[in-house]
Tab-separated table of C-alpha atoms and ligand atoms in Angstrom:
chain	number	residue	atom	x	y	z
R	1	MET	CA	-30.684	5.420	0.877
R	2	THR	CA	-27.341	7.157	-0.330
R	3	LEU	CA	-26.610	7.006	-4.014
R	4	ARG	CA	-23.079	8.635	-3.500
R	5	ARG	CA	-20.036	6.849	-4.745
R	6	SER	CA	-16.419	7.633	-4.373
R	7	VAL	CA	-14.558	7.986	-7.566
R	8	VAL	CA	-10.744	8.292	-8.402
R	9	LEU	CA	-10.110	11.592	-9.927
R	10	GLY	CA	-6.307	11.438	-9.966
R	11	HIS	CA	-3.268	9.490	-8.923
R	12	GLY	CA	0.393	10.290	-8.232
R	13	SER	CA	3.549	8.699	-6.758
R	14	TYR	CA	7.000	9.551	-5.508
R	15	LEU	CA	10.241	7.550	-4.984
R	16	PRO	CA	13.381	9.157	-3.347
R	17	ALA	CA	16.228	9.693	-5.765
R	18	ARG	CA	18.696	7.368	-4.017
R	19	VAL	CA	18.629	3.727	-5.279
R	20	MET	CA	19.996	0.819	-3.167
R	21	THR	CA	20.448	-2.399	-5.134
R	22	ASN	CA	20.775	-5.935	-3.803
R	23	ASP	CA	24.495	-5.753	-4.692
R	24	ASP	CA	24.786	-2.584	-2.472
R	25	LEU	CA	23.307	-4.744	0.354
R	26	THR	CA	25.814	-7.362	-0.015
R	27	ARG	CA	28.374	-4.799	1.198
R	28	MET	CA	26.383	-4.423	4.364
R	29	VAL	CA	25.107	-7.734	5.331
R	30	ASP	CA	25.767	-11.465	4.458
R	31	THR	CA	23.329	-11.741	1.481
R	32	SER	CA	23.275	-12.166	-2.238
R	33	ASP	CA	21.319	-10.681	-5.230
R	34	GLU	CA	20.289	-14.316	-5.841
R	35	TRP	CA	18.877	-15.117	-2.375
R	36	ILE	CA	16.879	-11.834	-2.287
R	37	TYR	CA	15.492	-11.962	-5.849
R	38	GLN	CA	14.576	-15.791	-5.665
R	39	ARG	CA	12.694	-15.392	-2.408
R	40	THR	CA	11.066	-11.950	-2.909
R	41	GLY	CA	11.432	-10.712	-6.540
R	42	ILE	CA	13.099	-7.553	-5.216
R	43	ARG	CA	16.074	-6.150	-7.096
R	44	ARG	CA	16.279	-2.610	-5.754
R	45	ARG	CA	14.718	-0.155	-3.319
R	46	HIS	CA	14.705	3.612	-2.777
R	47	ILE	CA	16.031	5.361	0.280
R	48	ALA	CA	14.955	8.833	1.503
R	49	ALA	CA	17.719	11.463	1.755
R	50	ASP	CA	18.761	12.847	5.028
R	51	GLY	CA	16.270	15.444	6.043
R	52	GLU	CA	13.630	14.104	3.615
R	53	PHE	CA	10.759	13.046	5.757
R	54	THR	CA	7.568	10.809	5.140
R	55	SER	CA	5.525	14.037	4.832
R	56	ASP	CA	7.943	15.304	1.924
R	57	LEU	CA	7.332	12.033	0.129
R	58	ALA	CA	3.584	12.147	0.736
R	59	VAL	CA	3.488	15.951	-0.460
R	60	ALA	CA	5.299	14.986	-3.705
R	61	ALA	CA	2.782	12.129	-4.407
R	62	ALA	CA	-0.154	14.376	-3.366
R	63	ARG	CA	0.910	17.220	-5.754
R	64	LYS	CA	1.040	14.741	-8.802
R	65	ALA	CA	-2.424	13.346	-7.711
R	66	LEU	CA	-3.840	16.872	-7.730
R	67	ALA	CA	-2.293	17.681	-11.072
R	68	SER	CA	-3.583	14.519	-12.693
R	69	ALA	CA	-7.029	15.397	-11.505
R	70	GLY	CA	-6.828	18.992	-12.536
R	71	LYS	CA	-7.676	20.060	-9.101
R	72	GLU	CA	-6.255	22.446	-6.537
R	73	ILE	CA	-5.578	21.997	-2.883
R	74	ALA	CA	-8.650	24.341	-2.224
R	75	ASP	CA	-10.833	21.652	-3.734
R	76	VAL	CA	-9.859	19.173	-1.129
R	77	ASP	CA	-11.754	18.862	2.241
R	78	LEU	CA	-9.854	15.930	3.818
R	79	ILE	CA	-6.294	14.339	3.804
R	80	ILE	CA	-5.815	10.871	5.110
R	81	VAL	CA	-2.194	9.566	5.443
R	82	ALA	CA	-1.565	5.929	5.800
R	83	THR	CA	1.765	5.451	7.415
R	84	THR	CA	3.705	3.422	9.917
R	85	THR	CA	6.816	5.751	9.760
R	86	PRO	CA	5.301	9.213	10.847
R	87	ASP	CA	7.605	12.270	10.932
R	88	GLN	CA	7.061	12.483	14.682
R	89	THR	CA	5.081	10.482	17.220
R	90	PHE	CA	2.577	13.367	17.048
R	91	PRO	CA	1.128	15.436	15.619
R	92	ALA	CA	-0.084	13.288	12.602
R	93	THR	CA	1.952	13.294	9.502
R	94	ALA	CA	-1.303	14.240	7.659
R	95	VAL	CA	-1.240	17.765	9.312
R	96	ALA	CA	2.380	18.245	8.219
R	97	VAL	CA	1.201	17.287	4.662
R	98	GLN	CA	-1.710	19.664	5.023
R	99	ALA	CA	0.473	22.599	5.970
R	100	LYS	CA	3.079	21.848	3.363
R	101	LEU	CA	0.236	21.906	0.684
R	102	GLY	CA	-0.908	25.313	2.064
R	103	MET	CA	-4.228	24.002	3.344
R	104	GLN	CA	-5.829	25.457	6.398
R	105	HIS	CA	-9.449	24.338	6.041
R	106	GLY	CA	-10.934	20.863	6.323
R	107	ALA	CA	-9.271	18.067	8.246
R	108	ALA	CA	-6.291	15.841	8.118
R	109	PHE	CA	-5.445	12.513	10.063
R	110	ASP	CA	-3.213	9.551	9.981
R	111	ILE	CA	-4.207	5.833	9.733
R	112	GLN	CA	-1.977	3.113	11.083
R	113	ALA	CA	-2.517	-0.365	9.723
R	114	VAL	CA	0.986	-0.976	8.580
R	115	CYS	CA	1.063	-2.597	5.110
R	116	SER	CA	-2.761	-2.615	4.870
R	117	GLY	CA	-2.834	1.194	5.645
R	118	PHE	CA	-3.781	2.292	2.125
R	119	ILE	CA	-6.659	-0.086	2.000
R	120	TYR	CA	-7.884	0.930	5.312
R	121	ALA	CA	-7.589	4.714	4.297
R	122	LEU	CA	-9.589	4.079	1.060
R	123	ALA	CA	-12.290	2.289	3.129
R	124	THR	CA	-12.361	5.167	5.601
R	125	ALA	CA	-12.479	7.815	2.853
R	126	ASP	CA	-15.077	5.894	0.943
R	127	GLY	CA	-17.256	5.694	4.203
R	128	MET	CA	-16.887	9.379	4.868
R	129	ILE	CA	-17.701	10.241	1.191
R	130	LYS	CA	-20.728	7.934	1.196
R	131	SER	CA	-22.004	9.524	4.351
R	132	GLY	CA	-21.664	13.014	3.158
R	133	MET	CA	-18.811	13.875	5.633
R	134	ALA	CA	-16.407	14.664	2.838
R	135	ARG	CA	-16.435	15.344	-0.956
R	136	ARG	CA	-12.846	15.428	-2.044
R	137	VAL	CA	-10.235	13.343	-0.115
R	138	LEU	CA	-6.624	13.015	-0.653
R	139	VAL	CA	-5.759	9.398	0.329
R	140	ILE	CA	-2.019	9.001	0.647
R	141	GLY	CA	0.307	6.055	1.506
R	142	ALA	CA	3.724	7.324	2.543
R	143	GLU	CA	6.692	5.506	4.279
R	144	THR	CA	10.358	5.857	5.254
R	145	PHE	CA	10.630	2.287	6.382
R	146	SER	CA	14.464	2.660	6.007
R	147	ARG	CA	14.476	4.631	9.229
R	148	ILE	CA	13.010	1.767	11.348
R	149	LEU	CA	15.166	-1.096	9.784
R	150	ASP	CA	17.929	-2.794	11.681
R	151	TRP	CA	20.602	-2.544	8.914
R	152	THR	CA	22.575	-5.444	10.567
R	153	ASP	CA	19.579	-7.832	10.446
R	154	ARG	CA	19.674	-9.445	6.864
R	155	THR	CA	16.200	-11.177	7.468
R	156	THR	CA	14.469	-7.783	7.434
R	157	CYS	CA	16.652	-5.091	5.966
R	158	VAL	CA	16.617	-6.527	2.425
R	159	LEU	CA	12.852	-6.405	2.111
R	160	PHE	CA	11.788	-2.755	2.584
R	161	GLY	CA	12.053	0.647	0.861
R	162	ASP	CA	10.779	4.103	0.979
R	163	GLY	CA	8.049	5.697	-1.212
R	164	ALA	CA	4.691	7.335	-1.438
R	165	GLY	CA	1.571	7.206	-3.622
R	166	ALA	CA	-1.635	8.985	-3.526
R	167	VAL	CA	-5.159	9.147	-5.096
R	168	LEU	CA	-7.654	11.949	-4.998
R	169	LEU	CA	-11.231	10.663	-4.424
R	170	GLY	CA	-14.251	12.721	-5.473
R	171	VAL	CA	-17.881	12.052	-5.175
R	172	SER	CA	-20.460	11.014	-7.702
R	173	ASP	CA	-23.976	11.753	-6.657
R	174	GLU	CA	-25.538	9.884	-9.587
R	175	GLU	CA	-27.383	6.469	-9.416
R	176	GLN	CA	-24.767	3.917	-9.940
R	177	THR	CA	-24.386	0.308	-11.404
R	178	LEU	CA	-21.586	-1.973	-11.197
R	179	ASP	CA	-20.462	-0.759	-14.585
R	180	ASP	CA	-20.016	2.834	-13.430
R	181	ARG	CA	-16.715	4.225	-12.256
R	182	GLY	CA	-15.816	4.349	-8.450
R	183	ILE	CA	-15.245	2.252	-5.396
R	184	LEU	CA	-17.679	-0.799	-5.464
R	185	THR	CA	-16.876	-2.356	-2.142
R	186	THR	CA	-14.241	-2.311	0.693
R	187	HIS	CA	-13.443	-4.967	3.353
R	188	ILE	CA	-10.982	-4.570	6.250
R	189	ARG	CA	-10.097	-7.156	8.849
R	190	SER	CA	-7.647	-7.493	11.795
R	191	ASP	CA	-6.603	-10.012	14.266
R	192	GLY	CA	-4.343	-8.801	17.036
R	193	THR	CA	-3.460	-12.145	18.396
R	194	HIS	CA	-0.807	-12.205	15.638
R	195	ARG	CA	0.604	-8.849	16.635
R	196	ASP	CA	3.970	-10.169	17.798
R	197	LYS	CA	4.765	-11.913	14.476
R	198	LEU	CA	5.446	-8.616	12.635
R	199	ASN	CA	6.157	-5.565	14.841
R	200	THR	CA	8.851	-3.123	16.019
R	201	THR	CA	10.850	-3.774	19.062
R	202	GLY	CA	9.706	-0.432	20.708
R	203	GLY	CA	7.249	2.392	20.887
R	204	PRO	CA	6.422	5.562	22.803
R	205	SER	CA	4.427	3.995	25.538
R	206	SER	CA	6.483	0.701	25.971
R	207	THR	CA	10.022	1.420	25.568
R	208	GLY	CA	10.227	5.206	24.865
R	209	THR	CA	12.109	4.326	21.662
R	210	VAL	CA	10.970	3.911	18.148
R	211	GLY	CA	12.300	0.477	17.820
R	212	VAL	CA	13.287	-1.594	14.740
R	213	VAL	CA	11.329	-3.983	12.460
R	214	HIS	CA	10.992	-7.540	13.753
R	215	MET	CA	9.310	-10.147	11.594
R	216	GLU	CA	8.731	-13.889	11.699
R	217	GLY	CA	8.936	-14.176	7.990
R	218	ARG	CA	7.652	-17.866	7.593
R	219	GLU	CA	4.724	-17.164	10.008
R	220	VAL	CA	3.670	-14.262	7.920
R	221	PHE	CA	3.917	-16.110	4.654
R	222	LYS	CA	1.843	-18.969	6.291
R	223	TYR	CA	-1.195	-16.770	6.942
R	224	ALA	CA	-0.848	-14.217	4.152
R	225	VAL	CA	-2.323	-16.064	1.096
R	226	GLY	CA	-5.357	-17.420	3.027
R	227	MET	CA	-6.169	-14.049	4.707
R	228	ILE	CA	-5.852	-12.192	1.399
R	229	THR	CA	-7.969	-14.587	-0.587
R	230	ASP	CA	-10.616	-14.772	2.116
R	231	VAL	CA	-11.161	-10.886	2.130
R	232	ILE	CA	-11.265	-10.920	-1.774
R	233	ASP	CA	-13.925	-13.449	-1.543
R	234	ASP	CA	-15.890	-11.091	0.677
R	235	ALA	CA	-15.587	-8.418	-2.135
R	236	PHE	CA	-16.794	-10.876	-4.769
R	237	ARG	CA	-19.689	-12.074	-2.609
R	238	SER	CA	-20.887	-8.481	-1.796
R	239	THR	CA	-20.925	-7.299	-5.501
R	240	GLY	CA	-21.581	-10.602	-7.287
R	241	LEU	CA	-18.617	-10.050	-9.537
R	242	SER	CA	-15.941	-12.698	-10.012
R	243	ALA	CA	-12.159	-13.118	-10.545
R	244	GLY	CA	-12.706	-13.716	-14.235
R	245	GLU	CA	-14.208	-10.272	-14.626
R	246	ILE	CA	-11.092	-8.526	-12.975
R	247	ASP	CA	-9.057	-6.317	-15.511
R	248	TRP	CA	-6.202	-5.681	-13.158
R	249	PHE	CA	-5.109	-7.151	-9.870
R	250	VAL	CA	-2.909	-4.682	-7.951
R	251	PRO	CA	-1.786	-6.278	-4.710
R	252	HIS	CA	0.311	-5.009	-1.823
R	253	GLN	CA	3.865	-5.304	-3.125
R	254	ALA	CA	5.571	-7.264	-0.397
R	255	ASN	CA	6.845	-10.307	-2.093
R	256	VAL	CA	6.250	-11.864	-5.605
R	257	ARG	CA	5.764	-15.359	-4.152
R	258	ILE	CA	2.882	-14.115	-1.955
R	259	ILE	CA	1.513	-12.187	-4.901
R	260	ASP	CA	1.825	-15.062	-7.423
R	261	ALA	CA	0.298	-17.579	-4.996
R	262	THR	CA	-2.596	-15.406	-4.442
R	263	ALA	CA	-3.351	-14.839	-8.062
R	264	ARG	CA	-3.031	-18.639	-8.755
R	265	LYS	CA	-5.510	-19.493	-5.896
R	266	LEU	CA	-7.953	-16.793	-7.449
R	267	ASP	CA	-7.327	-17.993	-10.944
R	268	ILE	CA	-6.251	-14.528	-12.084
R	269	PRO	CA	-3.887	-14.817	-15.062
R	270	SER	CA	-0.385	-13.641	-14.582
R	271	GLU	CA	-0.627	-10.925	-17.265
R	272	LYS	CA	-3.396	-9.235	-15.318
R	273	VAL	CA	-1.262	-8.884	-12.204
R	274	VAL	CA	0.694	-5.615	-11.557
R	275	ARG	CA	4.102	-6.328	-10.057
R	276	THR	CA	6.349	-3.369	-9.079
R	277	VAL	CA	8.061	-4.847	-6.063
R	278	GLU	CA	11.218	-5.531	-7.971
R	279	ASP	CA	11.741	-1.705	-8.391
R	280	HIS	CA	11.063	-0.500	-4.908
R	281	GLY	CA	10.825	-3.428	-2.274
R	282	ASN	CA	8.045	-3.489	0.258
R	283	THR	CA	7.114	0.178	0.834
R	284	SER	CA	4.179	-0.828	3.296
R	285	ALA	CA	1.346	1.597	3.034
R	286	ALA	CA	2.825	3.128	-0.070
R	287	SER	CA	3.017	0.091	-2.180
R	288	ILE	CA	-0.492	-0.200	-3.600
R	289	PRO	CA	-0.768	3.462	-4.690
R	290	LEU	CA	2.800	3.104	-6.192
R	291	ALA	CA	1.736	0.189	-8.191
R	292	LEU	CA	-1.600	1.855	-9.195
R	293	ALA	CA	0.293	4.839	-10.368
R	294	THR	CA	2.820	2.881	-12.474
R	295	ALA	CA	0.142	0.846	-14.158
R	296	ALA	CA	-2.080	3.861	-14.879
R	297	ASP	CA	0.923	5.976	-16.105
R	298	ASP	CA	2.175	3.222	-18.515
R	299	GLY	CA	-1.395	2.854	-20.006
R	300	ARG	CA	-2.244	-0.584	-18.560
R	301	ILE	CA	-5.091	0.667	-16.217
R	302	LYS	CA	-7.599	2.614	-18.169
R	303	LYS	CA	-10.841	4.503	-17.237
R	304	GLY	CA	-13.558	1.950	-16.504
R	305	ASP	CA	-11.280	-1.070	-15.804
R	306	LEU	CA	-12.265	-3.252	-12.974
R	307	VAL	CA	-9.356	-3.214	-10.436
R	308	LEU	CA	-8.967	-5.375	-7.423
R	309	LEU	CA	-6.626	-4.204	-4.559
R	310	GLU	CA	-5.584	-6.145	-1.453
R	311	ALA	CA	-3.037	-5.954	1.268
R	312	MET	CA	-2.013	-7.984	4.375
R	313	GLY	CA	0.343	-6.793	7.054
R	314	GLY	CA	1.313	-6.171	10.709
R	315	GLY	CA	-1.380	-6.635	13.265
R	316	PHE	CA	-2.234	-8.753	11.381
R	317	THR	CA	-4.433	-6.496	9.315
R	318	TRP	CA	-5.755	-7.294	5.834
R	319	GLY	CA	-8.269	-5.880	3.374
R	320	SER	CA	-9.522	-5.636	-0.136
R	321	VAL	CA	-11.113	-2.903	-2.396
R	322	LEU	CA	-12.836	-3.497	-5.660
R	323	LEU	CA	-13.109	-0.519	-7.894
R	324	ARG	CA	-13.768	0.834	-11.371
R	325	TRP	CA	-10.879	3.120	-12.239
I	1	LIG	N1	20.351	-13.407	2.697
I	1	LIG	C1	20.856	-14.585	2.692
I	1	LIG	N2	20.302	-15.551	3.498
I	1	LIG	C2	19.389	-15.187	4.393
I	1	LIG	C3	18.823	-13.870	4.363
I	1	LIG	C4	19.209	-12.934	3.467
I	1	LIG	N3	18.884	-11.764	3.282
I	1	LIG	N4	17.710	-13.748	5.261
I	1	LIG	C5	17.674	-14.950	5.935
I	1	LIG	N5	18.541	-15.789	5.290
I	1	LIG	C6	18.926	-17.127	5.751
I	1	LIG	C7	18.366	-17.615	7.059
I	1	LIG	O1	19.310	-17.189	7.986
I	1	LIG	C8	18.296	-19.039	6.892
I	1	LIG	O2	19.589	-19.628	7.144
I	1	LIG	P1	19.742	-21.029	7.937
I	1	LIG	O3	18.857	-21.976	7.165
I	1	LIG	O4	21.151	-21.162	7.797
I	1	LIG	O5	19.162	-20.791	9.242
I	1	LIG	C9	17.684	-19.239	5.436
I	1	LIG	O6	18.164	-18.083	4.825
I	1	LIG	C10	16.242	-19.459	5.333
I	1	LIG	O7	15.654	-18.382	6.169
I	1	LIG	P2	14.152	-18.380	6.235
I	1	LIG	O8	13.638	-17.277	7.080
I	1	LIG	O9	13.456	-19.784	6.506
I	1	LIG	O10	13.832	-18.038	4.644
I	1	LIG	P3	12.376	-18.039	3.809
I	1	LIG	O11	12.650	-19.011	2.704
I	1	LIG	O12	11.357	-18.331	4.615
I	1	LIG	O13	12.454	-16.660	3.221
I	1	LIG	C11	11.278	-14.546	3.599
I	1	LIG	C12	12.492	-15.506	4.063
I	1	LIG	C13	11.670	-14.019	2.201
I	1	LIG	C14	11.190	-13.386	4.590
I	1	LIG	C15	9.972	-15.353	3.535
I	1	LIG	O14	9.746	-15.884	4.869
I	1	LIG	C16	8.837	-14.457	3.292
I	1	LIG	O15	8.682	-14.121	2.127
I	1	LIG	N6	8.002	-14.128	4.291
I	1	LIG	C17	6.882	-13.323	3.946
I	1	LIG	C18	7.144	-12.132	4.754
I	1	LIG	C19	7.075	-10.778	3.968
I	1	LIG	O16	7.000	-10.765	2.818
I	1	LIG	N7	7.008	-9.866	4.810
I	1	LIG	C20	6.833	-8.480	4.316
I	1	LIG	C21	6.149	-7.731	5.357
I	1	LIG	S1	4.605	-8.391	5.681
I	1	LIG	C22	3.645	-8.015	4.468
I	1	LIG	O17	3.851	-6.988	3.727
I	1	LIG	C23	2.714	-9.106	3.930
């Protein structure tokens, strides 16, 4: 029986310098700050500069995660990048990140689970650490979603933004209780029968093009809260912990209405919910580590706090992680 547990050693995030407000969008499509804010809670998003790639955002966040952990790249044996907007169709963005960080040992690969990518990446890293395959893993969510938006489609282009966040996971070999730090449980789900509700209009094998984001917003909304709360219930069932014991709820930052409806259904009080979507929109796989870094840096999330993460996105994919920070 393994006693190993993955522990968060450090965190970091990065947002590109250029800010696009809702008012800026009114000059591009027929929309308003009021419409966008009321339906989504978004006020602004960041847009990567020309020549600034997903791997650059990922590297900036990864460097901060290493610095906050007091570690060097030599201490890392695996890099996982969750992204839907890779620099190239291949190779993986993770190997670009590996090269840019000056790492030639270990391994690096991407995970594609759209907005649930960071949860999938954490679950994968946790499994590899528990099995002894890796001891220090940089888990990164990074996106340049602005590159796959149709900037004439007001139903999608107002929702998304660019950014990156990262955590460095290490291993604890001690015997553990639920009061000790680290990842307590991970749960991932998918159901591909919903894959046409949120997707891109192309791909290398189908059209030979990248495509742009297409979404049936009401359909996504209809399924989101139920799927998210189901997989959170799985986390509670497998640990015996309950919503009342959560210190911080850090959901995927897609839309405040989905976040608030989920928190209400779980009876998590509003003051325990981390919301950062207002400042960066939906950054897909980057949104959870961006929110985590914000709340850890401003002193809300402290060592030993019980933190609940969740996401739902294209596929559909969804998942939850329960951890002690
Ligand atoms: N500005 C102004 N009007 C708009 C805009 C816009 N940006 N976009 C759509 N509208 C119009 C529509 O054309 C429609 O007009 P009509 O009634 O004349 O036909 C009207 O607003 C209502 O459109 P709906 O799509 O029904 O608007 P709804 O209230 O459902 O809100 C939204 C749309 C915000 C996308 C909502 O469905 C939603 O939150 N869905 C969840 C999807 C989501 O968050 N996805 C993120 C990615 S998935 C994930 O991360 C979980």
